[in-house]
């Protein structure tokens, strides 16, 4: 098997093997929060457990309400810094997951900070909040004219090879800007391997990967697509996102991603797939499991509480506890600001 030697500075040379079954572990422990996640949580909750998703727009001083997601906004770079200051300093926010909202499409713009606001924001986050862990979602849907998570060849077929090559280039762009972790959400085959190789070959061995491994074709993504402007212009994503009943495919996808070098695996959405969270956690106890409590789940709880069906705090904390009980170490949720405040006041 061929190997390639790259220089890693003053440290030992590292051999990168042309195999999809890589065994890198340094990226899983390169950050204080990653070390915590690798230590596996319980049903006790701390700020370390929660990641806040943020939608970032190019207009630096703008803030836009998202009508389908109560109390959630899109933020320009300066507004994002302003919004995060009290969450980090007063409520111990530890991590954010960034999504670019592009005004102009095209992959050349995806890797250019003049057009991709996430690339512009990352250095400012690291400067203002040195302890904040910055995770970037990586997908093509925000950059393609058709809103799909991949590119298509001249015959109209999904071009997996070209798609994962572009995903790797986008990941390297985020790493160069200072991202701590890359989170591929596209569900292309072998994209974790392509991203890991791209990061390593560019000297970013310490950058971690959290893969959307068990991502289902779900109706609960509706508000997100409104927020990010990423709805497909034709067809759907059922050929690459998992069928809701496909426990076997989900387990195969998780196994593949772990073997390719994912440091954390994710189940998305959360509540409808707690059985998969439990099965993945018990089958792969060495891998931290994240749950994405998605936009539709968020909106459902908000509207239920507004209608008087239940008390929001009680419902949210019951849901979060169910994620942890099932085996999740990490919860990605739009309720993170409220949860952090509740934890501080407890």
C-alpha positions as a printed Julia matrix, in Angstrom:
346×3 Matrix{Float64}:
   0.0    0.0     0.0
   1.42   3.35   -1.0
   2.07   6.01    1.59
   2.89   9.67    1.56
   5.08  11.43    4.13
   4.2   14.99    5.09
   6.1   17.3     7.35
   4.31  18.15   10.59
   6.66  20.87   11.76
   9.13  19.98   14.51
   7.14  16.91   15.52
   7.46  13.41   14.14
   6.66  12.83   10.49
   3.26  11.26    9.98
   2.46   8.69    7.32
  -0.82   9.16    5.52
  -2.03   5.93    4.01
  -4.22   5.76    0.91
  -6.8    3.72    2.8
 -10.34   4.55    3.8
  -9.75   2.82    7.16
  -7.68   5.46    8.94
  -6.86   5.4    12.62
  -6.08   9.02   13.5
  -6.94  10.05   17.07
  -5.04  13.3    17.73
  -7.85  15.37   16.21
 -10.21  13.92   18.82
  -8.16  15.33   21.69
  -6.69  18.54   20.27
  -9.22  20.82   21.98
 -10.35  21.05   25.61
 -13.99  20.51   24.66
 -13.19  17.54   22.41
 -11.44  15.87   25.36
 -14.57  16.4    27.44
 -16.78  14.91   24.73
 -14.52  11.88   24.43
 -15.03  11.29   28.16
 -18.74  10.48   27.71
 -21.41  12.37   29.62
 -24.3   11.12   31.72
 -27.8   12.48   32.23
 -26.25  15.3    34.25
 -26.13  18.47   32.13
 -23.37  21.05   31.8
 -22.59  23.82   29.29
 -20.03  21.46   27.71
 -22.87  19.31   26.37
 -24.58  21.92   24.18
 -23.79  23.39   20.77
 -25.56  26.49   19.45
 -26.34  26.55   15.7
 -26.01  30.0    14.1
 -27.05  31.27   10.66
 -24.58  33.84    9.33
 -25.41  36.39    6.62
 -23.03  38.58    4.56
 -24.4   41.93    5.78
 -22.13  42.5     8.8
 -24.44  44.77   10.8
 -27.74  43.08    9.99
 -30.0   40.8    12.0
 -33.01  39.02   10.49
 -35.82  37.26   12.3
 -36.77  33.78   11.08
 -40.56  33.59   11.12
 -40.74  29.79   11.27
 -38.32  29.62   14.22
 -39.42  31.81   17.15
 -36.59  33.78   18.79
 -34.0   32.56   16.26
 -32.29  35.03   13.9
 -29.78  35.23   11.1
 -26.79  37.32   12.12
 -24.21  39.37   10.28
 -20.62  39.07   11.51
 -20.75  42.06   13.86
 -24.21  41.19   15.16
 -23.08  37.62   15.82
 -20.21  38.85   18.0
 -22.6   41.13   19.87
 -25.13  38.32   20.37
 -22.53  35.84   21.62
 -20.74  38.09   24.15
 -23.15  37.55   27.07
 -23.69  33.89   26.19
 -19.95  33.22   26.42
 -19.06  35.5    29.35
 -22.15  35.08   31.55
 -23.61  31.72   30.58
 -20.52  29.69   29.61
 -21.42  28.93   26.0
 -18.74  26.51   24.81
 -19.42  25.83   21.15
 -21.16  27.12   18.02
 -22.08  25.41   14.74
 -21.98  27.87   11.84
 -24.13  27.87    8.69
 -23.51  30.41    5.89
 -26.54  32.04    4.28
 -25.27  32.89    0.82
 -26.67  35.72   -1.27
 -24.7   34.63   -4.35
 -24.27  30.99   -5.37
 -21.32  29.11   -6.86
 -18.47  27.1    -5.36
 -15.84  29.75   -6.12
 -17.75  32.05   -3.77
 -18.05  29.31   -1.13
 -14.31  29.42   -0.44
 -14.02  33.22   -0.66
 -14.48  35.31    2.5
 -15.9   38.17    0.46
 -18.97  36.02   -0.22
 -18.98  33.33    2.48
 -19.69  35.1     5.79
 -18.62  32.1     7.88
 -15.03  32.4     6.61
 -15.11  36.07    7.59
 -16.61  35.36   11.02
 -14.31  32.57   12.22
 -11.17  34.72   12.87
 -13.29  37.29   14.69
 -14.76  34.58   16.9
 -11.3   33.24   17.74
 -10.09  36.77   18.51
 -13.07  37.74   20.69
 -13.69  34.35   22.33
 -10.44  32.36   22.46
 -12.03  29.52   24.45
 -15.05  29.13   22.17
 -14.98  25.98   20.03
 -15.92  26.83   16.43
 -17.56  24.15   14.3
 -18.47  24.7    10.66
 -21.18  22.83    8.85
 -19.88  21.59    5.49
 -22.31  20.97    2.66
 -22.87  22.18   -0.9
 -26.6   22.94   -0.66
 -26.01  26.55    0.35
 -23.78  27.17   -2.66
 -25.43  25.26   -5.52
 -28.05  26.9    -7.71
 -30.31  23.85   -7.37
 -30.04  23.61   -3.57
 -28.79  20.02   -3.56
 -26.03  18.74   -1.28
 -24.01  17.47   -4.24
 -23.16  18.31   -7.82
 -24.45  16.45  -10.85
 -22.61  15.26  -13.96
 -23.56  16.0   -17.56
 -26.01  13.08  -17.51
 -27.87  14.51  -14.53
 -26.51  11.85  -12.18
 -25.1   12.57   -8.74
 -21.32  12.99   -9.06
 -20.07  11.65   -5.75
 -16.34  11.96   -6.55
 -16.55  15.61   -7.57
 -18.86  16.38   -4.66
 -16.49  15.04   -2.0
 -13.56  16.8    -3.66
 -15.4   20.13   -3.31
 -16.38  19.3     0.27
 -12.73  18.65    1.1
 -11.68  22.01   -0.4
 -14.39  23.82    1.54
 -13.28  22.1     4.75
  -9.69  23.21    4.21
 -10.9   26.8     3.66
 -12.67  26.72    7.03
  -9.63  25.18    8.72
  -7.4   27.92    7.3
  -9.79  30.5     8.78
  -9.39  28.87   12.21
 -12.24  26.35   12.59
 -11.7   23.74   15.3
 -14.05  21.13   13.86
 -15.59  20.3    10.49
 -19.14  18.89   10.38
 -20.04  17.38    6.97
 -23.82  17.2     6.59
 -24.08  16.23    2.92
 -24.34  12.42    3.26
 -22.1   11.75    0.25
 -20.23   8.44    0.26
 -16.66   8.58    1.63
 -16.69  12.31    2.3
 -15.19  11.88    5.79
 -12.18  10.13    4.25
 -11.8   12.87    1.62
 -12.06  15.64    4.22
  -9.62  13.95    6.62
  -7.07  13.52    3.83
  -7.55  17.11    2.69
  -7.07  18.45    6.2
  -4.0   16.3     6.88
  -2.33  17.07    3.57
  -2.68  20.8     4.37
  -1.25  20.45    7.86
  -4.53  20.54    9.81
  -4.12  17.25   11.67
  -5.58  18.79   14.81
  -8.87  19.83   13.2
 -11.6   17.42   14.26
 -14.51  15.95   12.29
 -18.07  15.53   13.55
 -19.97  13.68   10.85
 -23.7   13.84   10.25
 -23.55  10.05   10.02
 -27.18   9.01   10.54
 -29.01  11.88    8.84
 -32.52  10.99    7.8
 -34.74  12.41    5.05
 -37.06  14.13    7.5
 -40.01  16.51    7.39
 -38.6   18.2    10.51
 -36.05  20.2     8.48
 -38.62  22.62    7.06
 -37.85  25.69    9.2
 -34.09  25.21    8.7
 -34.45  25.34    4.93
 -36.38  28.58    5.37
 -33.62  29.93    7.62
 -30.7   28.91    5.41
 -32.39  29.28    2.01
 -31.26  25.77    1.12
 -34.4   24.01   -0.1
 -33.78  21.93   -3.26
 -35.16  23.52   -6.43
 -36.18  20.15   -7.87
 -36.75  16.64   -6.55
 -35.74  15.78   -3.0
 -32.77  14.4    -1.06
 -34.05  10.87   -0.54
 -31.29   9.35   -2.69
 -28.61  10.43   -0.21
 -30.38  11.14    3.1
 -31.51   7.99    4.91
 -35.05   6.58    4.72
 -36.75   7.05    8.13
 -37.14   3.29    8.64
 -33.59   2.36    7.68
 -31.89   1.35   10.93
 -29.54  -0.95    9.0
 -28.37   1.77    6.61
 -27.86   4.13    9.56
 -25.6    1.64   11.3
 -23.65   1.04    8.08
 -23.2    4.8     7.63
 -21.95   5.24   11.19
 -19.51   2.33   10.84
 -18.18   3.77    7.58
 -17.67   7.24    9.04
 -15.88   5.96   12.14
 -13.56   3.86    9.98
 -12.85   6.87    7.75
 -11.76   9.03   10.67
 -14.81  10.76   12.19
 -14.12  11.83   15.77
 -17.81  12.31   16.62
 -20.87  10.81   14.91
 -24.29  12.44   14.8
 -27.92  11.38   14.62
 -30.3   13.87   12.98
 -33.15  14.53   13.83
 -33.24  13.64   17.5
 -36.55  12.59   19.04
 -37.81  10.28   16.24
 -34.5    8.38   16.27
 -33.68   7.74   19.93
 -33.5    4.02   19.2
 -30.61   4.71   16.81
 -28.87   6.93   19.37
 -29.01   4.06   21.86
 -27.89   1.43   19.34
 -24.99   3.53   18.01
 -23.85   4.42   21.52
 -23.85   0.8    22.66
 -22.32  -0.57   19.43
 -19.54   2.04   19.29
 -18.88   3.03   22.92
 -15.55   4.56   21.88
 -17.26   7.2    19.71
 -19.08  10.23   21.16
 -22.62  10.5    19.78
 -24.18  13.89   19.01
 -27.88  14.55   18.49
 -29.16  17.43   16.37
 -32.43  18.65   17.88
 -33.55  20.09   14.56
 -35.56  23.15   13.59
 -38.92  21.39   13.3
 -38.51  19.82   16.73
 -37.6   23.25   18.1
 -40.6   24.95   16.48
 -42.93  22.19   17.65
 -41.97  22.7    21.3
 -42.16  26.5    20.99
 -45.64  26.4    19.5
 -46.84  23.78   21.99
 -45.69  25.9    24.91
 -47.24  29.04   23.41
 -50.54  27.16   23.08
 -50.39  26.21   26.76
 -49.86  22.49   26.18
 -46.88  22.41   28.57
 -44.27  24.59   30.26
 -41.42  25.16   27.82
 -38.56  24.64   30.29
 -40.03  21.38   31.6
 -40.56  20.02   28.08
 -37.15  21.05   26.77
 -35.23  19.6    29.7
 -37.22  16.36   29.47
 -36.27  16.07   25.8
 -32.6   16.84   26.49
 -32.55  14.26   29.28
 -33.98  11.68   26.88
 -31.11  12.35   24.46
 -28.54  11.84   27.19
 -30.32   8.77   28.57
 -30.27   7.2    25.12
 -26.52   7.64   24.93
 -25.83  11.06   23.38
 -22.89  13.02   24.78
 -23.57  16.19   22.77
 -26.81  18.03   21.98
 -27.03  20.54   19.13
 -30.1   22.68   19.78
 -31.53  26.14   19.16
 -32.61  26.06   22.8
 -28.95  26.29   23.9
 -29.17  29.95   25.1
 -32.21  29.15   27.26
 -30.71  25.9    28.56
 -27.51  27.67   29.61
 -29.53  30.28   31.49
 -31.62  27.59   33.17
 -28.5   25.69   34.21
 -26.94  28.83   35.69
 -30.11  29.65   37.63
 -30.6   26.1    38.9
